[in-house]
Amino acid sequence: MKLPNLNDARVRTKNEIEQIYLDQQYDSNTFKGQKYFLKTYGCQMNVHDSEEIAARLESLGFESIDTIEGADLVIMNTCAIRENAHDKLFGFLGRCKHEKEKNNKDLIIAICGCMAQEESVCNEIMTKHKYVDLVFGTHNIHELQDLILEKNNIQTISVYSKEGEVYENIPYKRDSKIKAWVNIQYGCDKFCTYCIVPYTRGKQRSRKSCEIIKEVKRLIEDGYLEVTLLGQNVNAYGKDLNDISFAQLLEEVAKTGIPRVRFVTSHPWDFSDEMIETIAKYENIMPYIHLPLQAGSSSILKLMGRRYTKEEYIELFNKIKKTIPNVSITTDIIVGFPNETDEDFKETLEVVNECKYDSAFTFIYSPREGTPAAKMEDSIDMKTKEERLQQLNKLVNKYSLEANKKYVGKTVKVLIEGLSDKDKTKTFGYTDTMKLVNVVGANNMIGQIVDVVITDAKSFSLDGEIK
């Protein structure tokens, strides 16, 4: 089998790839007794990709291990959204190099994910990190078993520069037996000027709705209580197909009867009235929406290529709040975009003051090579950006605490997911509005949706007791 290099545009057809999944029967004794360590960086899509990677490794006989010490294979599934992801990867690579040189010369070191799709990263690995054995990208995870089986002493870079078709029958080793990710689309066509995703994940490709529904029904049969419909821009689902809209897909998933339905991540540009009405109509579609703002200034939004104004965003926000009872809305905000003025940042604070988000993920702008924004001249110094981030976080945390305090004394339904990391006498779970709850007295209720009385509120979590 000829392995493609970084610049190959070879793409298998949809039928070829689906047949690969049906035909792939690997000897599970091939690497029996050998251990793998898998480290995941980044978004929910990467987490779900790692579930596929784990399934593929275990089809060869590998067993999971929690540390690189003692591992025969280390795989890093990378993120490319921000510059610190690059620093984290190469910092961790130093540990892997030490382990390989000092303790296990046969250790296989592999890198995959979004960062692997960046040519500059691949070049850096080829020239400065020759101890890395394998690099593969987001478009050819399905070749992982073959890449490992065919591994020799030569560094292998197998990254497709062009995405393939959407395919089905993907194997997963799911992290949870309670809730599951369900991919509904891959890639993104929005090309926000700061975002690397369209370059690392490719153009938007939607799965057929009938295949998505089949997967949800199988999960119900396996006892799952919650699914999260997953994509880079879920509410653009179906625009590349002669199929149903995302609102219609949401309705079809709700009709399967699964107790909880969620979705991430949405783009305000594609958030339709039909979507809002569908969410309000079905009790098993959770009243939680992540609605990225990115900036509160219309001029910055235009530079970002976000395709909506501050006023249009607020109008949408208010429509969602008015139509969906008890809805919780969270957001993403970037500060320090090139040449963001004090007035621009003030407008962002004004939007936060108006929307009073339940929580927000906040970031200092990080230039990504190859994106239009990376070529913009930037007159803002890092100290100013850091001060703006601190000011924003203080405001976000204020409203997050206010939102959580409203739950104190109320009885809410919580899906209990597992034991608390900090206190094994407690369990943790999430409300329908995606509030993290630490619960006393629910150790025998993991995997159930139970009534919990909220006793205390913090900025980022709630405390409660079984009613």
Coordinates of N, CA and C in Angstrom, one line a residue, residues 34-258:
Q34 N 0.5 -5.3 24.4 CA 1.2 -4.0 24.2 C 0.2 -2.9 24.7
K35 N 0.8 -1.8 25.2 CA 0.0 -0.8 25.7 C 0.0 0.5 24.9
Y36 N -1.1 1.2 24.9 CA -1.0 2.5 24.2 C -1.5 3.6 25.1
F37 N -0.9 4.8 25.0 CA -1.3 6.0 25.7 C -1.8 7.0 24.7
L38 N -3.0 7.5 24.9 CA -3.6 8.5 23.9 C -3.9 9.8 24.7
K39 N -3.3 10.9 24.2 CA -3.6 12.2 24.8 C -4.3 13.0 23.8
T40 N -5.4 13.6 24.3 CA -6.3 14.4 23.4 C -6.3 15.9 23.8
Y41 N -6.1 16.8 22.8 CA -6.1 18.2 23.0 C -7.3 18.7 22.2
G42 N -7.9 19.8 22.7 CA -8.9 20.6 21.9 C -10.3 20.3 22.1
C43 N -11.1 20.4 21.0 CA -12.5 20.4 21.0 C -13.2 19.0 21.1
Q44 N -14.5 19.1 21.2 CA -15.3 17.8 21.3 C -15.1 16.9 20.0
M45 N -14.8 17.5 18.9 CA -14.6 16.7 17.7 C -13.3 15.9 17.9
N46 N -12.3 16.5 18.5 CA -11.1 15.8 18.7 C -11.3 14.6 19.7
V47 N -12.1 14.9 20.8 CA -12.5 13.9 21.8 C -13.1 12.7 21.1
H48 N -14.1 13.0 20.2 CA -14.8 11.9 19.5 C -13.8 11.2 18.5
D49 N -12.9 11.9 17.9 CA -11.9 11.3 17.0 C -11.1 10.3 17.8
S50 N -10.8 10.7 19.1 CA -10.0 9.8 19.9 C -10.7 8.5 20.3
E51 N -12.0 8.6 20.3 CA -12.8 7.4 20.6 C -12.7 6.5 19.4
E52 N -12.6 7.0 18.2 CA -12.4 6.2 17.0 C -11.0 5.6 17.0
I53 N -10.0 6.4 17.3 CA -8.6 6.0 17.4 C -8.4 4.8 18.4
A54 N -9.1 5.0 19.6 CA -9.0 3.9 20.6 C -9.5 2.6 20.1
A55 N -10.7 2.7 19.4 CA -11.3 1.5 18.9 C -10.4 0.8 17.8
R56 N -9.8 1.6 17.0 CA -8.9 1.0 16.0 C -7.7 0.4 16.6
L57 N -7.1 1.0 17.6 CA -5.9 0.4 18.3 C -6.3 -0.9 19.0
E58 N -7.4 -0.9 19.6 CA -7.8 -2.1 20.4 C -8.2 -3.3 19.4
S59 N -8.6 -2.9 18.2 CA -8.8 -4.0 17.2 C -7.6 -4.7 16.8
L60 N -6.4 -4.1 17.1 CA -5.1 -4.8 16.9 C -4.6 -5.5 18.1
G61 N -5.3 -5.3 19.3 CA -4.8 -5.9 20.5 C -4.2 -5.0 21.5
F62 N -4.0 -3.8 21.2 CA -3.5 -2.8 22.1 C -4.4 -2.6 23.3
E63 N -3.8 -2.4 24.5 CA -4.6 -2.1 25.7 C -4.2 -0.7 26.2
S64 N -5.3 0.1 26.7 CA -5.1 1.4 27.1 C -4.3 1.5 28.4
I65 N -3.5 2.6 28.6 CA -2.7 2.8 29.8 C -2.8 4.3 30.0
D66 N -2.6 4.7 31.3 CA -2.8 6.1 31.7 C -1.6 7.0 31.7
T67 N -0.4 6.4 31.5 CA 0.8 7.2 31.5 C 1.7 6.7 30.3
I68 N 2.6 7.6 29.9 CA 3.5 7.2 28.8 C 4.6 6.2 29.3
E69 N 4.8 6.2 30.6 CA 5.7 5.2 31.2 C 5.1 3.8 31.1
G70 N 5.8 2.9 30.4 CA 5.2 1.6 30.2 C 4.4 1.4 28.9
A71 N 4.2 2.5 28.2 CA 3.5 2.4 26.9 C 4.4 1.9 25.8
D72 N 3.8 1.2 24.8 CA 4.5 0.8 23.6 C 4.2 1.7 22.5
L73 N 3.1 2.5 22.6 CA 2.7 3.4 21.6 C 2.1 4.7 22.3
V74 N 2.5 5.8 21.9 CA 2.0 7.1 22.4 C 1.4 7.9 21.2
I75 N 0.1 8.2 21.3 CA -0.5 9.0 20.2 C -1.0 10.3 20.8
M76 N -0.6 11.5 20.2 CA -1.1 12.8 20.6 C -2.1 13.3 19.5
N77 N -3.4 13.4 19.9 CA -4.4 13.9 19.0 C -4.5 15.4 19.2
T78 N -4.0 16.2 18.3 CA -3.7 17.6 18.5 C -4.8 18.6 18.1
C79 N -4.7 19.8 18.6 CA -5.6 20.9 18.3 C -4.7 22.1 17.7
A80 N -5.3 22.8 16.8 CA -4.6 23.9 16.2 C -5.2 25.3 16.3
I81 N -6.2 25.4 17.2 CA -6.9 26.6 17.4 C -6.1 27.8 17.9
R82 N -5.2 27.5 18.9 CA -4.4 28.6 19.5 C -2.9 28.2 19.5
E83 N -2.1 29.2 19.6 CA -0.7 29.0 19.6 C -0.2 28.2 20.8
N84 N -0.9 28.3 22.0 CA -0.4 27.5 23.1 C -0.6 26.1 22.9
A85 N -1.5 25.6 22.0 CA -1.6 24.2 21.6 C -0.3 23.7 21.0
H86 N 0.3 24.5 20.2 CA 1.6 24.2 19.6 C 2.7 24.0 20.7
D87 N 2.7 24.9 21.7 CA 3.7 24.8 22.8 C 3.4 23.6 23.6
K88 N 2.2 23.3 23.9 CA 1.8 22.1 24.7 C 2.3 20.8 24.1
L89 N 2.0 20.7 22.7 CA 2.4 19.5 22.0 C 3.9 19.3 22.1
F90 N 4.7 20.3 21.7 CA 6.1 20.1 21.6 C 6.8 20.0 23.0
G91 N 6.1 20.6 24.0 CA 6.5 20.4 25.4 C 6.4 18.9 25.8
F92 N 5.2 18.3 25.5 CA 4.9 16.9 25.8 C 5.8 16.0 25.0
L93 N 6.1 16.4 23.7 CA 7.0 15.6 22.9 C 8.4 15.4 23.6
G94 N 8.8 16.4 24.3 CA 10.1 16.3 25.0 C 10.1 15.2 26.0
R95 N 8.9 15.0 26.7 CA 8.8 13.9 27.6 C 8.8 12.5 26.9
C96 N 8.2 12.5 25.7 CA 8.1 11.3 24.9 C 9.6 10.9 24.4
K97 N 10.3 11.9 24.0 CA 11.7 11.7 23.5 C 12.5 11.1 24.7
H98 N 12.4 11.7 25.8 CA 13.2 11.2 27.0 C 12.8 9.7 27.3
E99 N 11.5 9.4 27.3 CA 11.1 8.0 27.5 C 11.6 7.1 26.5
K100 N 11.7 7.5 25.2 CA 12.1 6.7 24.2 C 13.7 6.5 24.3
E101 N 14.4 7.5 24.6 CA 15.8 7.4 24.6 C 16.3 6.7 25.9
K102 N 15.7 6.9 27.0 CA 16.2 6.3 28.3 C 15.6 5.0 28.7
N103 N 14.3 4.8 28.3 CA 13.6 3.6 28.9 C 13.1 2.6 27.8
N104 N 12.7 3.1 26.6 CA 12.1 2.2 25.7 C 12.4 2.6 24.2
K105 N 13.5 2.1 23.7 CA 13.9 2.6 22.4 C 12.9 2.1 21.3
D106 N 12.0 1.2 21.6 CA 11.1 0.7 20.6 C 9.7 1.5 20.7
L107 N 9.6 2.5 21.6 CA 8.4 3.2 21.7 C 8.0 3.9 20.4
I108 N 6.8 3.7 20.0 CA 6.2 4.3 18.8 C 5.6 5.6 19.2
I109 N 6.0 6.7 18.6 CA 5.5 8.1 18.9 C 4.7 8.5 17.7
A110 N 3.4 8.9 17.9 CA 2.6 9.3 16.7 C 1.9 10.6 17.1
I111 N 1.7 11.4 16.0 CA 1.0 12.7 16.1 C -0.1 12.7 15.1
C112 N -1.3 13.1 15.5 CA -2.4 13.2 14.6 C -3.3 14.4 14.9
G113 N -4.4 14.6 14.3 CA -5.3 15.7 14.6 C -5.1 16.9 13.7
C114 N -5.6 18.0 14.2 CA -5.6 19.3 13.4 C -4.2 19.8 13.1
M115 N -3.4 19.8 14.2 CA -2.0 20.3 14.0 C -1.2 19.5 13.0
A116 N -1.5 18.2 12.9 CA -0.9 17.4 11.9 C -1.2 17.8 10.4
Q117 N -2.3 18.5 10.3 CA -2.7 19.0 8.9 C -2.0 20.3 8.5
E118 N -1.2 20.9 9.4 CA -0.5 22.1 9.1 C 0.9 21.7 8.5
E119 N 1.2 22.2 7.3 CA 2.4 21.8 6.7 C 3.6 22.3 7.5
S120 N 3.5 23.5 8.1 CA 4.7 24.0 8.9 C 5.0 23.0 10.0
V121 N 4.0 22.4 10.6 CA 4.2 21.5 11.8 C 4.9 20.2 11.3
C122 N 4.4 19.7 10.1 CA 5.0 18.5 9.6 C 6.4 18.7 9.2
N123 N 6.7 19.9 8.6 CA 8.1 20.2 8.3 C 9.0 20.3 9.5
E124 N 8.4 20.9 10.6 CA 9.2 21.0 11.8 C 9.5 19.6 12.4
I125 N 8.5 18.7 12.3 CA 8.7 17.4 12.8 C 9.7 16.6 12.0
M126 N 9.7 16.8 10.7 CA 10.6 16.1 9.8 C 12.0 16.6 10.0
T127 N 12.2 17.8 10.3 CA 13.6 18.4 10.4 C 14.1 18.4 11.9
K128 N 13.3 18.6 12.9 CA 13.7 18.7 14.2 C 13.3 17.6 15.2
H129 N 12.4 16.8 14.8 CA 11.9 15.7 15.7 C 11.9 14.4 15.0
K130 N 13.0 13.9 14.6 CA 13.1 12.7 13.8 C 12.7 11.4 14.6
Y131 N 12.7 11.6 15.9 CA 12.3 10.5 16.8 C 10.8 10.2 16.7
V132 N 10.0 11.1 16.2 CA 8.6 10.9 16.0 C 8.4 9.9 14.8
D133 N 7.7 8.8 15.0 CA 7.6 7.7 14.1 C 6.5 7.9 13.0
L134 N 5.4 8.6 13.4 CA 4.2 8.6 12.5 C 3.4 9.9 12.7
V135 N 3.0 10.5 11.6 CA 2.1 11.6 11.6 C 1.0 11.3 10.6
F136 N -0.2 11.4 11.1 CA -1.4 11.3 10.2 C -2.4 12.3 10.5
G137 N -3.3 12.6 9.5 CA -4.1 13.8 9.6 C -5.6 13.5 10.0
T138 N -6.4 14.5 9.9 CA -7.8 14.4 10.2 C -8.6 13.6 9.2
H139 N -8.1 13.5 8.0 CA -8.8 12.9 6.9 C -8.5 11.4 6.6
N140 N -7.6 10.8 7.4 CA -7.2 9.4 7.1 C -7.0 8.6 8.4
I141 N -7.9 8.9 9.4 CA -7.9 8.1 10.6 C -8.2 6.6 10.3
H142 N -9.0 6.4 9.2 CA -9.4 5.1 8.9 C -8.2 4.2 8.4
E143 N -7.0 4.8 8.2 CA -5.9 4.1 7.8 C -4.9 3.7 8.9
L144 N -5.3 4.1 10.2 CA -4.4 4.0 11.3 C -3.9 2.6 11.5
Q145 N -4.8 1.5 11.4 CA -4.3 0.2 11.6 C -3.2 -0.2 10.6
D146 N -3.4 0.2 9.3 CA -2.5 -0.2 8.2 C -1.2 0.6 8.5
L147 N -1.3 1.8 8.9 CA 0.0 2.6 9.1 C 0.8 2.0 10.2
I148 N 0.2 1.5 11.3 CA 0.9 0.9 12.3 C 1.5 -0.5 11.9
L149 N 0.7 -1.3 11.2 CA 1.1 -2.6 10.7 C 2.3 -2.5 9.7
E150 N 2.3 -1.4 9.0 CA 3.3 -1.2 7.9 C 4.5 -0.4 8.5
K151 N 4.5 0.0 9.7 CA 5.5 0.8 10.3 C 6.9 0.2 10.2
N152 N 7.9 0.9 9.8 CA 9.3 0.5 9.8 C 10.1 1.5 10.5
N153 N 11.4 1.5 10.3 CA 12.3 2.4 11.0 C 12.3 3.8 10.4
I154 N 11.5 4.0 9.3 CA 11.5 5.3 8.6 C 10.3 6.2 9.1
Q155 N 10.6 7.4 9.4 CA 9.5 8.3 9.8 C 8.5 8.4 8.7
T156 N 7.2 8.2 9.1 CA 6.1 8.2 8.1 C 5.2 9.4 8.3
I157 N 5.1 10.2 7.3 CA 4.2 11.4 7.3 C 3.1 11.1 6.3
S158 N 1.9 10.8 6.8 CA 0.7 10.4 6.0 C -0.4 11.3 6.2
V159 N -0.4 12.5 5.5 CA -1.4 13.5 5.7 C -2.0 13.9 4.4
Y160 N -3.4 13.7 4.3 CA -4.0 14.1 3.0 C -4.3 15.6 3.0
S161 N -4.0 16.3 1.9 CA -4.2 17.7 1.8 C -5.6 18.0 1.4
K162 N -6.4 17.0 1.1 CA -7.8 17.2 0.7 C -8.7 16.2 1.4
E163 N -9.8 16.7 1.9 CA -10.7 15.8 2.6 C -11.4 14.8 1.7
G164 N -11.9 13.7 2.2 CA -12.6 12.8 1.5 C -14.1 12.9 1.6
E165 N -14.9 11.9 1.2 CA -16.3 11.9 1.3 C -16.7 11.6 2.8
V166 N -17.9 11.8 3.1 CA -18.5 11.4 4.4 C -18.7 9.9 4.4
Y167 N -18.4 9.2 5.5 CA -18.6 7.8 5.5 C -19.2 7.3 6.8
E168 N -19.7 6.1 6.8 CA -20.4 5.5 7.9 C -19.7 4.3 8.5
N169 N -20.3 3.6 9.4 CA -19.8 2.4 10.0 C -18.5 2.6 10.7
I170 N -18.3 3.8 11.3 CA -17.1 4.1 12.0 C -17.1 3.4 13.4
P171 N -16.0 2.7 13.7 CA -15.9 2.0 15.1 C -15.5 3.1 16.1
Y172 N -16.1 3.0 17.3 CA -15.8 3.9 18.4 C -15.7 3.1 19.7
K173 N -14.7 3.5 20.5 CA -14.6 3.0 21.9 C -15.1 4.2 22.7
R174 N -16.3 4.3 23.1 CA -16.9 5.5 23.7 C -16.4 5.6 25.1
D175 N -16.1 6.9 25.5 CA -15.6 7.1 26.9 C -16.7 6.9 27.9
S176 N -18.0 7.0 27.5 CA -19.1 6.9 28.4 C -20.1 5.9 28.0
K177 N -20.8 5.3 28.9 CA -21.9 4.4 28.6 C -23.2 5.1 28.9
I178 N -23.2 6.4 29.2 CA -24.3 7.2 29.5 C -24.7 8.2 28.4
K179 N -23.7 8.9 27.9 CA -23.9 9.9 26.9 C -22.9 9.7 25.8
A180 N -23.3 10.1 24.6 CA -22.5 9.9 23.4 C -22.5 11.0 22.4
W181 N -21.3 11.2 21.8 CA -21.2 12.1 20.7 C -21.7 11.5 19.4
V182 N -22.4 12.2 18.6 CA -22.8 11.7 17.3 C -22.5 12.8 16.2
N183 N -21.5 12.5 15.4 CA -21.1 13.4 14.3 C -22.3 13.5 13.3
I184 N -22.6 14.8 13.0 CA -23.6 15.0 12.0 C -23.0 15.7 10.7
Q185 N -21.9 16.3 10.9 CA -21.2 17.0 9.8 C -19.7 17.2 10.1
Y186 N -18.9 17.3 9.1 CA -17.5 17.6 9.3 C -17.1 18.8 8.5
G187 N -16.1 19.5 9.0 CA -15.5 20.7 8.3 C -16.4 21.9 8.4
C188 N -16.0 23.0 7.8 CA -16.7 24.3 7.9 C -16.4 25.1 6.6
D189 N -17.5 25.8 6.2 CA -17.3 26.7 5.0 C -17.4 28.1 5.3
K190 N -17.3 28.5 6.6 CA -17.5 29.9 7.0 C -16.3 30.7 6.8
F191 N -15.1 30.1 7.0 CA -13.8 30.8 6.8 C -13.7 32.2 7.6
C192 N -14.1 32.1 8.9 CA -13.8 33.3 9.7 C -12.3 33.6 9.6
T193 N -11.9 34.8 9.6 CA -10.6 35.2 9.2 C -9.5 34.8 10.2
Y194 N -9.9 34.5 11.5 CA -9.0 34.0 12.5 C -8.9 32.5 12.6
C195 N -9.8 31.8 12.0 CA -10.0 30.4 12.3 C -9.2 29.4 11.3
I196 N -8.5 28.5 11.9 CA -7.8 27.5 11.1 C -8.6 26.3 10.7
V197 N -9.8 26.1 11.3 CA -10.6 24.9 11.2 C -10.9 24.5 9.7
P198 N -11.3 25.5 8.9 CA -11.6 25.1 7.5 C -10.4 24.5 6.8
Y199 N -9.2 24.9 7.2 CA -7.9 24.4 6.6 C -7.5 23.1 7.1
T200 N -7.8 22.8 8.4 CA -7.4 21.5 9.0 C -8.5 20.4 8.9
R201 N -9.8 20.9 8.9 CA -10.9 19.9 8.8 C -11.6 19.9 7.4
G202 N -11.3 20.8 6.6 CA -11.8 20.8 5.2 C -13.2 21.4 5.1
K203 N -13.7 21.3 3.9 CA -15.0 21.9 3.6 C -16.1 21.1 4.3
Q204 N -17.3 21.8 4.4 CA -18.4 21.2 5.1 C -18.9 20.0 4.4
R205 N -19.1 18.9 5.1 CA -19.7 17.6 4.6 C -20.6 17.1 5.6
S206 N -21.9 16.9 5.2 CA -22.9 16.4 6.1 C -23.2 14.9 5.9
R207 N -23.5 14.3 7.0 CA -23.9 12.9 7.0 C -25.4 12.8 6.6
K208 N -25.8 11.7 6.0 CA -27.2 11.6 5.6 C -28.0 11.4 6.9
S209 N -29.2 12.1 7.0 CA -30.0 12.1 8.2 C -30.4 10.7 8.6
C210 N -30.7 9.8 7.6 CA -31.1 8.4 7.9 C -30.1 7.7 8.7
E211 N -28.8 7.9 8.3 CA -27.7 7.3 9.0 C -27.5 7.8 10.4
I212 N -27.7 9.1 10.6 CA -27.6 9.7 12.0 C -28.7 9.1 12.9
I213 N -29.9 9.0 12.3 CA -31.0 8.4 13.1 C -30.8 7.0 13.5
K214 N -30.2 6.2 12.5 CA -29.8 4.8 12.8 C -28.9 4.8 14.0
E215 N -27.9 5.6 14.0 CA -26.9 5.6 15.0 C -27.5 6.0 16.4
V216 N -28.4 7.0 16.4 CA -29.1 7.3 17.7 C -29.9 6.2 18.2
K217 N -30.6 5.5 17.3 CA -31.4 4.4 17.7 C -30.6 3.2 18.3
R218 N -29.4 3.0 17.7 CA -28.5 2.0 18.2 C -28.0 2.4 19.6
L219 N -27.8 3.6 19.8 CA -27.3 4.1 21.1 C -28.4 3.9 22.2
I220 N -29.7 4.2 21.8 CA -30.8 4.0 22.7 C -30.9 2.5 23.1
E221 N -30.7 1.6 22.1 CA -30.7 0.2 22.4 C -29.6 -0.2 23.4
D222 N -28.5 0.5 23.3 CA -27.4 0.2 24.2 C -27.5 0.9 25.5
G223 N -28.6 1.6 25.8 CA -28.8 2.2 27.1 C -28.4 3.6 27.3
Y224 N -28.0 4.3 26.2 CA -27.6 5.7 26.4 C -28.8 6.6 26.6
L225 N -28.5 7.6 27.5 CA -29.6 8.5 27.9 C -29.4 9.9 27.2
E226 N -28.3 10.2 26.6 CA -28.1 11.5 26.0 C -27.2 11.4 24.8
V227 N -27.5 12.1 23.8 CA -26.6 12.3 22.6 C -26.4 13.8 22.4
T228 N -25.2 14.1 21.9 CA -24.8 15.4 21.5 C -24.5 15.4 20.0
L229 N -25.3 16.1 19.2 CA -25.0 16.2 17.8 C -23.8 17.1 17.6
L230 N -22.9 16.6 16.8 CA -21.6 17.2 16.8 C -21.1 17.7 15.4
G231 N -20.6 18.9 15.4 CA -20.0 19.4 14.1 C -19.3 20.7 14.3
Q232 N -18.5 21.1 13.4 CA -17.9 22.4 13.5 C -18.9 23.6 13.5
N233 N -20.0 23.4 12.7 CA -21.1 24.3 12.6 C -22.4 23.6 12.4
V234 N -22.9 23.0 13.5 CA -24.0 22.1 13.3 C -25.3 22.6 12.7
N235 N -25.6 23.9 12.9 CA -26.8 24.4 12.3 C -26.7 24.8 10.9
A236 N -25.5 24.6 10.3 CA -25.4 24.6 8.8 C -25.6 23.2 8.2
Y237 N -26.0 22.3 9.0 CA -26.2 20.9 8.6 C -27.1 20.8 7.4
G238 N -26.7 20.0 6.4 CA -27.6 19.7 5.3 C -27.5 20.6 4.2
K239 N -26.8 21.8 4.3 CA -26.8 22.7 3.2 C -26.0 22.2 2.0
D240 N -25.1 21.2 2.2 CA -24.4 20.6 1.2 C -25.1 19.4 0.6
L241 N -26.2 19.0 1.1 CA -27.0 17.8 0.7 C -28.4 18.2 0.2
N242 N -29.0 17.3 -0.5 CA -30.4 17.5 -0.8 C -31.2 16.7 0.2
D243 N -31.1 17.2 1.5 CA -31.6 16.5 2.6 C -32.3 17.5 3.5
I244 N -32.6 17.1 4.7 CA -33.4 17.9 5.6 C -32.5 19.0 6.3
S245 N -33.1 20.0 6.9 CA -32.4 21.1 7.6 C -32.0 20.6 9.0
F246 N -31.2 21.4 9.6 CA -30.8 21.0 11.0 C -32.0 21.0 11.9
A247 N -32.9 21.9 11.8 CA -34.1 22.0 12.6 C -34.9 20.7 12.5
Q248 N -35.0 20.2 11.2 CA -35.8 19.0 10.9 C -35.0 17.8 11.5
L249 N -33.7 17.8 11.4 CA -32.9 16.7 12.0 C -33.1 16.7 13.5
L250 N -33.0 17.8 14.1 CA -33.3 17.9 15.6 C -34.6 17.3 15.9
E251 N -35.6 17.6 15.2 CA -36.9 17.0 15.4 C -36.9 15.5 15.3
E252 N -36.3 15.0 14.3 CA -36.2 13.5 14.0 C -35.5 12.8 15.2
V253 N -34.4 13.4 15.6 CA -33.7 12.9 16.7 C -34.5 12.9 18.0
A254 N -35.2 14.0 18.3 CA -36.1 14.1 19.4 C -37.2 13.0 19.4
K255 N -37.7 12.7 18.2 CA -38.8 11.7 18.1 C -38.3 10.3 18.3
T256 N -37.0 10.1 18.4 CA -36.5 8.7 18.7 C -36.8 8.4 20.2
G257 N -37.1 9.4 21.0 CA -37.4 9.2 22.4 C -36.2 9.2 23.3
I258 N -35.0 9.4 22.8 CA -33.9 9.4 23.7 C -34.1 10.6 24.7

